[in-house]
PDB file of C-alpha atoms in Angstrom:
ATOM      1  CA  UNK N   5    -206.373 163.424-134.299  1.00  0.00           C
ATOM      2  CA  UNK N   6    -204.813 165.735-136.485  1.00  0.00           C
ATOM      3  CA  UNK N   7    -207.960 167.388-137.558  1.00  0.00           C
ATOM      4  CA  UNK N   8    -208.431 168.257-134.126  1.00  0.00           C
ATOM      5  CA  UNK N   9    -205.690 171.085-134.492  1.00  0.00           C
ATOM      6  CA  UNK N  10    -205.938 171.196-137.972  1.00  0.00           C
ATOM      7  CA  UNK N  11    -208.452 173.927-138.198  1.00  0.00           C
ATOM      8  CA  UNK N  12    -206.546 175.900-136.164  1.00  0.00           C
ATOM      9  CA  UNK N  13    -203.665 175.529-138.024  1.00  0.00           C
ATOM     10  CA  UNK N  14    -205.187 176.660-141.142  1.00  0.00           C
ATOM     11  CA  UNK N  15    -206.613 179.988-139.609  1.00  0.00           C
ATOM     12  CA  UNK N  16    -202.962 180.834-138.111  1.00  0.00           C
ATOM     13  CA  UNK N  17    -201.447 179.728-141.893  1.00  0.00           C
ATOM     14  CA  UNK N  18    -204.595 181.998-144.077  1.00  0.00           C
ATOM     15  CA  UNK N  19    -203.475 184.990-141.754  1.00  0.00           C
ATOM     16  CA  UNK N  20    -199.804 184.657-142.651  1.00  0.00           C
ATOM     17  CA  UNK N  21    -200.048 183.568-146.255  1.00  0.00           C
ATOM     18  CA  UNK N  22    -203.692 184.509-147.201  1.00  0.00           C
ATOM     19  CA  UNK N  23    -203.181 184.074-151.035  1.00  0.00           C
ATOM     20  CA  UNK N  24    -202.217 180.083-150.166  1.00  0.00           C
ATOM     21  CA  UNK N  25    -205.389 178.154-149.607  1.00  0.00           C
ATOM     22  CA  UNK N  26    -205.143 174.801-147.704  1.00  0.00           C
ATOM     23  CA  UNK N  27    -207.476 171.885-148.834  1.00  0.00           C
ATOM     24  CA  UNK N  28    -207.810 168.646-146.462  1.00  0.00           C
ATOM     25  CA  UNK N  29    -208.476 165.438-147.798  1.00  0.00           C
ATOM     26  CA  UNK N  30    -209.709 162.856-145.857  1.00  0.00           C
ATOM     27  CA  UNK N  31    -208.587 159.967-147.055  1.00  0.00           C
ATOM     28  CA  UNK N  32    -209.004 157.168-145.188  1.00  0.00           C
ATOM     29  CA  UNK N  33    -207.281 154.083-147.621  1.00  0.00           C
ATOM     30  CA  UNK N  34    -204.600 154.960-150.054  1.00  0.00           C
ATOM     31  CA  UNK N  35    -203.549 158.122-148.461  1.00  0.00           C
ATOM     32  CA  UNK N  36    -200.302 157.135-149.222  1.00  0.00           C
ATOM     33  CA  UNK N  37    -200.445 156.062-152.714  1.00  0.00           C
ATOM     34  CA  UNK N  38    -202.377 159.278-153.443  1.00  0.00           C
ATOM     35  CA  UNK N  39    -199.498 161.107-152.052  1.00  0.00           C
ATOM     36  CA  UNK N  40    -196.582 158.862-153.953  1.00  0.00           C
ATOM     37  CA  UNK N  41    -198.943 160.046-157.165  1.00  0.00           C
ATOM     38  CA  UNK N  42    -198.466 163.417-156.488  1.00  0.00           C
ATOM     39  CA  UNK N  43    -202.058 164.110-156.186  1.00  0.00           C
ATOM     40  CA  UNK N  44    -201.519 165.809-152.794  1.00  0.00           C
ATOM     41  CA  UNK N  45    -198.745 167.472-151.166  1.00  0.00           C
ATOM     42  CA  UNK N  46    -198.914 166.304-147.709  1.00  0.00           C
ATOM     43  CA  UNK N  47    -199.510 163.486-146.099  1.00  0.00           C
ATOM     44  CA  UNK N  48    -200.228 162.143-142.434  1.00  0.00           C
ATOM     45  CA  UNK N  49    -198.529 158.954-141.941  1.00  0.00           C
ATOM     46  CA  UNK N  50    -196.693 156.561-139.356  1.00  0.00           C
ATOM     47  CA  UNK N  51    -193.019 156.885-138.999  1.00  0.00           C
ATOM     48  CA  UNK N  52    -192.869 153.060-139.715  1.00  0.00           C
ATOM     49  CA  UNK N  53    -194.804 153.566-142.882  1.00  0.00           C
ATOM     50  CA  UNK N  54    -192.386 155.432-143.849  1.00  0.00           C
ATOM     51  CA  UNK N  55    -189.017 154.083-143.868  1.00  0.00           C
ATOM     52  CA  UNK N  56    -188.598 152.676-147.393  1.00  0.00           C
ATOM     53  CA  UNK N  57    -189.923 156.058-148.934  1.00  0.00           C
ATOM     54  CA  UNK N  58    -187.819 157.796-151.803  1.00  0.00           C
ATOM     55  CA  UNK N  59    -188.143 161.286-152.560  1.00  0.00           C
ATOM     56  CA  UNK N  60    -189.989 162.622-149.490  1.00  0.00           C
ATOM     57  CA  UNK N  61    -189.343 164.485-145.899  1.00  0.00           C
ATOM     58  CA  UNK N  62    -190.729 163.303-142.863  1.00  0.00           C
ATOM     59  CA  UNK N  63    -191.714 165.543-140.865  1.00  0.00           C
ATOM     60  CA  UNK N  64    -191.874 164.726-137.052  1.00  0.00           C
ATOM     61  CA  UNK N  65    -195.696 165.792-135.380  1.00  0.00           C
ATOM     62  CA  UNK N  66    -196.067 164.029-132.241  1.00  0.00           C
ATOM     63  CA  UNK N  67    -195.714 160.903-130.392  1.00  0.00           C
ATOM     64  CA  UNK N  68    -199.382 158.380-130.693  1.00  0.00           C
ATOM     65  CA  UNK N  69    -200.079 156.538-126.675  1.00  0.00           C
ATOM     66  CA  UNK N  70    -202.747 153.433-126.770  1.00  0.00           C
ATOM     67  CA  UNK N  71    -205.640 154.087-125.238  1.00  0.00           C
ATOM     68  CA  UNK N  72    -208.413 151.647-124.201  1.00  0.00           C
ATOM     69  CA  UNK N  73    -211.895 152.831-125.726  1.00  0.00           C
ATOM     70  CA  UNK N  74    -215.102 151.868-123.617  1.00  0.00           C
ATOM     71  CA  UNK N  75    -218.497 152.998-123.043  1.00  0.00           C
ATOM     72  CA  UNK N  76    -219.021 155.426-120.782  1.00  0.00           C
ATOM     73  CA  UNK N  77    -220.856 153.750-118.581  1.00  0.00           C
ATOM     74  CA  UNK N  78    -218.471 150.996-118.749  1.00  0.00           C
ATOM     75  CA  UNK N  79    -216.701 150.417-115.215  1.00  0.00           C
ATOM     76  CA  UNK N  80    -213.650 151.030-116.674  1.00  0.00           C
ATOM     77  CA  UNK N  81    -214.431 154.264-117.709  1.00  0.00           C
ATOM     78  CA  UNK N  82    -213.412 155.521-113.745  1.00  0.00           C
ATOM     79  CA  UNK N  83    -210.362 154.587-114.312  1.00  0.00           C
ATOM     80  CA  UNK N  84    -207.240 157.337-114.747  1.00  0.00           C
ATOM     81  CA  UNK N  85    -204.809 154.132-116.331  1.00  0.00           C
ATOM     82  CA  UNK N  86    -205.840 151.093-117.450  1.00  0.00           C
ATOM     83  CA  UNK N  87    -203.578 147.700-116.965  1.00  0.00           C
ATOM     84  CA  UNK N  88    -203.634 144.183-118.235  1.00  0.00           C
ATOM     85  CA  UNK N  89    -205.546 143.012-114.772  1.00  0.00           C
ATOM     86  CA  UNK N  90    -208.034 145.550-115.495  1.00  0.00           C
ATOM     87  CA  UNK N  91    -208.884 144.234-119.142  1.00  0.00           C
ATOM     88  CA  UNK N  92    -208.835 139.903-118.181  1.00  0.00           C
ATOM     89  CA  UNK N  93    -212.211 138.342-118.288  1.00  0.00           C
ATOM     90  CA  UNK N  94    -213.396 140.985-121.204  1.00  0.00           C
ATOM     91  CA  UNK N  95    -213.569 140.992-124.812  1.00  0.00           C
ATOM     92  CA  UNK N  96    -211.419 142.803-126.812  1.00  0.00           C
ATOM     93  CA  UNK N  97    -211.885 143.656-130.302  1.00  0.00           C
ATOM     94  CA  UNK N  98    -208.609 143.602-132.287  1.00  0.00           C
ATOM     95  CA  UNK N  99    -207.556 143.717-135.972  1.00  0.00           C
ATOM     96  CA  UNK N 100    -209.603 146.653-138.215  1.00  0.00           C
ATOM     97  CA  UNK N 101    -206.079 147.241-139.884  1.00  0.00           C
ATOM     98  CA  UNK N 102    -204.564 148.041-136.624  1.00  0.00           C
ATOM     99  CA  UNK N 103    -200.588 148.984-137.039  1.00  0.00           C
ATOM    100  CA  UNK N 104    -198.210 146.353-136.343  1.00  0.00           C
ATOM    101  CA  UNK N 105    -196.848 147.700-133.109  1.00  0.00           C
ATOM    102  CA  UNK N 106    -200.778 147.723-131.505  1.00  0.00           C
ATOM    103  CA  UNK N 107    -200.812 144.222-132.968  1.00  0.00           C
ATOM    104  CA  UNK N 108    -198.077 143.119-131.242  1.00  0.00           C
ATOM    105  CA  UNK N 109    -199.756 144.670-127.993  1.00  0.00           C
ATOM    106  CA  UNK N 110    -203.158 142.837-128.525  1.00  0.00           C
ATOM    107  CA  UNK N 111    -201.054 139.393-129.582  1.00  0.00           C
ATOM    108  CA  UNK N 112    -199.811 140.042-125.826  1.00  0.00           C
ATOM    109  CA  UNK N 113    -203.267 140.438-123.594  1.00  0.00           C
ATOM    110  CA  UNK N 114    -204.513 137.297-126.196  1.00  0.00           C
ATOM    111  CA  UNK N 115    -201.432 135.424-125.684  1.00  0.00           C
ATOM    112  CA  UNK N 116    -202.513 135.612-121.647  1.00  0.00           C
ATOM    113  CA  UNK N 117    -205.875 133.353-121.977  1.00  0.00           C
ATOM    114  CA  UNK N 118    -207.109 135.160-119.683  1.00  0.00           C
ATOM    115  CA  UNK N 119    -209.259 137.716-122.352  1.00  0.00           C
ATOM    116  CA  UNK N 120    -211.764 137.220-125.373  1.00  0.00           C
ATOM    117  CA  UNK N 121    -211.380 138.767-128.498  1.00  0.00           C
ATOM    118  CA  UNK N 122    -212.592 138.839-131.937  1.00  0.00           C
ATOM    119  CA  UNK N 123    -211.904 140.537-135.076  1.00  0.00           C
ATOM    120  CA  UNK N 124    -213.464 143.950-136.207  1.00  0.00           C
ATOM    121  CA  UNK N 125    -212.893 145.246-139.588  1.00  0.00           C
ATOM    122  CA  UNK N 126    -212.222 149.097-139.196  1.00  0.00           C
ATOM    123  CA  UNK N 127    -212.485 151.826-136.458  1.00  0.00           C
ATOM    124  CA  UNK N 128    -215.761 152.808-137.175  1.00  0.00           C
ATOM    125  CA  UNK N 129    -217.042 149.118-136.569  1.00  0.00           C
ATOM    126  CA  UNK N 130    -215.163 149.000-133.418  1.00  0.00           C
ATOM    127  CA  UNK N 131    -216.898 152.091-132.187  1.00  0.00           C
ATOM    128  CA  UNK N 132    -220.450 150.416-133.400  1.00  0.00           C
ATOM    129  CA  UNK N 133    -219.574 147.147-131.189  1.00  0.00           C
ATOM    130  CA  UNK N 134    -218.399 149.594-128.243  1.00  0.00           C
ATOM    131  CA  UNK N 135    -222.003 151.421-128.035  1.00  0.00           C
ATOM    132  CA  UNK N 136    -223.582 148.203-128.382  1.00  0.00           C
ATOM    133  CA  UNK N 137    -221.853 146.860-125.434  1.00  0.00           C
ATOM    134  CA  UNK N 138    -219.873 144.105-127.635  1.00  0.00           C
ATOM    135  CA  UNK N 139    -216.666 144.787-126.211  1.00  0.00           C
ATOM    136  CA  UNK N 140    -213.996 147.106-125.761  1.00  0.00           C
ATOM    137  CA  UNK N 141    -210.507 147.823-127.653  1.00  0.00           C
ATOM    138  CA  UNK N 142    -206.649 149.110-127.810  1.00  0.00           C
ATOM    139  CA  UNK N 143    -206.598 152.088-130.194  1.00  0.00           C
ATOM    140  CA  UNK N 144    -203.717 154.901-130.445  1.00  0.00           C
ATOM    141  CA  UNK N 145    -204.806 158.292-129.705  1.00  0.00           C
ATOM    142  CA  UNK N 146    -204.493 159.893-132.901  1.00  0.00           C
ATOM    143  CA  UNK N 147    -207.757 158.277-133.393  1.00  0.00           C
ATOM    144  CA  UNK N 148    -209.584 160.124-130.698  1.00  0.00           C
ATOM    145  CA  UNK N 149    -212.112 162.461-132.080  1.00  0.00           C
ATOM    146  CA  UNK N 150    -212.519 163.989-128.727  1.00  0.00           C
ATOM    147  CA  UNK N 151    -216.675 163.835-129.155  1.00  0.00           C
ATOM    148  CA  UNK N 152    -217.221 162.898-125.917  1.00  0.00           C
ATOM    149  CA  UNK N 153    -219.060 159.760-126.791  1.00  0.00           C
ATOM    150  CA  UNK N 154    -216.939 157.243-125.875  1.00  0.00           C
ATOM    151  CA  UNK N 155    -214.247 156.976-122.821  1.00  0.00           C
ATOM    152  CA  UNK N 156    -210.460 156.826-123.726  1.00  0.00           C
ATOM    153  CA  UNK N 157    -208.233 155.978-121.114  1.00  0.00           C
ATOM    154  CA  UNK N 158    -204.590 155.278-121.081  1.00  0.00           C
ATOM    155  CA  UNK N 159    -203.132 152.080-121.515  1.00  0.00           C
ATOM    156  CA  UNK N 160    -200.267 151.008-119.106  1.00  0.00           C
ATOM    157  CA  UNK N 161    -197.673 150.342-121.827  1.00  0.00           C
ATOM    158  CA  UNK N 162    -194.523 151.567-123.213  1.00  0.00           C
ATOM    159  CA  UNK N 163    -195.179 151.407-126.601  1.00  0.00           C
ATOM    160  CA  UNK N 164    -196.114 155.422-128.809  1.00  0.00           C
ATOM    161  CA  UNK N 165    -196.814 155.543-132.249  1.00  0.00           C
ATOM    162  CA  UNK N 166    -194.550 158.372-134.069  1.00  0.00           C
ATOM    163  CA  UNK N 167    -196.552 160.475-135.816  1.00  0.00           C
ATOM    164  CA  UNK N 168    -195.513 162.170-138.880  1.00  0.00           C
ATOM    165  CA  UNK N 169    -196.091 164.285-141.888  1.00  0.00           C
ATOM    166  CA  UNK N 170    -194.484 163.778-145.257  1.00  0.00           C
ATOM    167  CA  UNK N 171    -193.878 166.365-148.007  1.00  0.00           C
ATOM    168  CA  UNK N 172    -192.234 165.583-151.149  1.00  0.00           C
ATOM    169  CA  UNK N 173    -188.908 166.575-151.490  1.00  0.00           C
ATOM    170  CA  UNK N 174    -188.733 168.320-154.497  1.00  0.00           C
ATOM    171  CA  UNK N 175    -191.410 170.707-152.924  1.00  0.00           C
ATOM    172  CA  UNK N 176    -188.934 173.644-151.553  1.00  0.00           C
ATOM    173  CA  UNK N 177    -192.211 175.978-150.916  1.00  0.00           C
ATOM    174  CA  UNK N 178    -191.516 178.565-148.236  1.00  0.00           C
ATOM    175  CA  UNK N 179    -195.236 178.201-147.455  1.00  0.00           C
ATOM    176  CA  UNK N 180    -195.256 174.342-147.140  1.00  0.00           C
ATOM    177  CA  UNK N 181    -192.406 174.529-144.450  1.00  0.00           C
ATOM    178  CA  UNK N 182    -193.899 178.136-142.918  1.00  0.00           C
ATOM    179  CA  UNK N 183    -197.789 175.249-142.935  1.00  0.00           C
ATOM    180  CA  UNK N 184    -195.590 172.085-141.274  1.00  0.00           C
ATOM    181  CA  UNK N 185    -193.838 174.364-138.599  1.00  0.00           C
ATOM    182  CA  UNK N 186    -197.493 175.789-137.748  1.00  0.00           C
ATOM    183  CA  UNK N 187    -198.714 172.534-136.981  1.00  0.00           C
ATOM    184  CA  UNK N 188    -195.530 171.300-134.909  1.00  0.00           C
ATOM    185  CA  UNK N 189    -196.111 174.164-132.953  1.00  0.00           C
ATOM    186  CA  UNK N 190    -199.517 173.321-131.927  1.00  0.00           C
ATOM    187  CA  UNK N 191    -198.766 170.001-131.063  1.00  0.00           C
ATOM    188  CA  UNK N 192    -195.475 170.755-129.263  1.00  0.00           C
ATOM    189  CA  UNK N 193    -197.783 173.210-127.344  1.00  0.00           C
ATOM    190  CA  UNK N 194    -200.269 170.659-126.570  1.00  0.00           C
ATOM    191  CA  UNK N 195    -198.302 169.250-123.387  1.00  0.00           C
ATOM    192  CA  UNK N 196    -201.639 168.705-121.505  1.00  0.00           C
ATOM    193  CA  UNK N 197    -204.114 167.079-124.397  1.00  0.00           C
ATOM    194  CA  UNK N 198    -203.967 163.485-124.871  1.00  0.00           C
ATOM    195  CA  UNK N 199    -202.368 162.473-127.670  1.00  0.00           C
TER     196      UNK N 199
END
């Protein structure tokens, strides 16, 4: 998700400081332990990821809804908001080091008996099972790559993931702060794209 405004952000950044390059890095395990090293300067984390975190600034970005990811041409995909009814008698994939709080939303529909489930291992593999029509899943929206391929609907729950981005704290760079407030914007603006 945050590569979807992330190009943007860069452009609106080079115009304003165009002797500061920005370099993403996609890192998709150990993003955080790459940060703690110092070998980047920012990272995209999880509010709850970061609570026991020395030395850093968290940044709020945005706040994460659950989505349910299906085929297109899955039924569900019609619908505007997705329930607990609307998900009994399917299979649900869970695990793929899902966060704690989607988890704790899957342990819920399982708890019901009235679903199937099995584990996946990561997002990609859940998307693989999805297009081969071996079930559907709970996934927060910063995951959406907004392709088009597959349908993501809201799920009818309370429950957001807080977003964040985390800069070291010795790192008092006028163009660090002048990159994070860039990006804030954008996603404050964003009042009408799923997040």
């Amino acid at each position: 998700m945050l590569q979807f405004f992330l190009p943007e952000a860069i452009k609106e950044f080079e115009k304003q400081s165009p002797d500061t390059q920005i370099t993403p890095r996609f890192q998709y395990t150990n993003s955080m332990d790459s940060f703690l090293k110092n070998e980047s300067d920012v990272v995209f984390a999880l509010e709850e990821q970061t609570k026991q975190l020395a030395g850093t600034n968290v940044h709020k970005l945005f706040e994460s809804h659950i989505y349910l990811i299906c085929d297109k041409n899955d039924p569900l995909s019609s619908k505007n908001l997705i329930r607990d009814e609307d998900i009994y008698g399917r299979t649900l994939m869970v695990g793929g080091g899902s966060p704690a709080l989607l988890r704790s939303v899957q342990q819920k529909l399982i708890s019901s008996g009235k679903i199937n489930y099995f584990n996946s291992p990561d997002h990609d593999t859940t998307l693989t099972n999805i297009a081969s029509g071996k079930g559907i899943c709970l996934a927060p929206g910063f995951l959406n790559d907004h392709s088009g391929q597959f349908s993501w609907i809201p799920y009818d729950c309370k429950e957001t993931f807080s977003c964040v981005l985390c800069t070291h704290k010795a790192d008092k760079r006028e163009s660090l702060s002048s990159f994070i407030r860039i990006l804030q914007k954008l996603y404050n603006d964003a009042i009408a794209f799923p997040l």
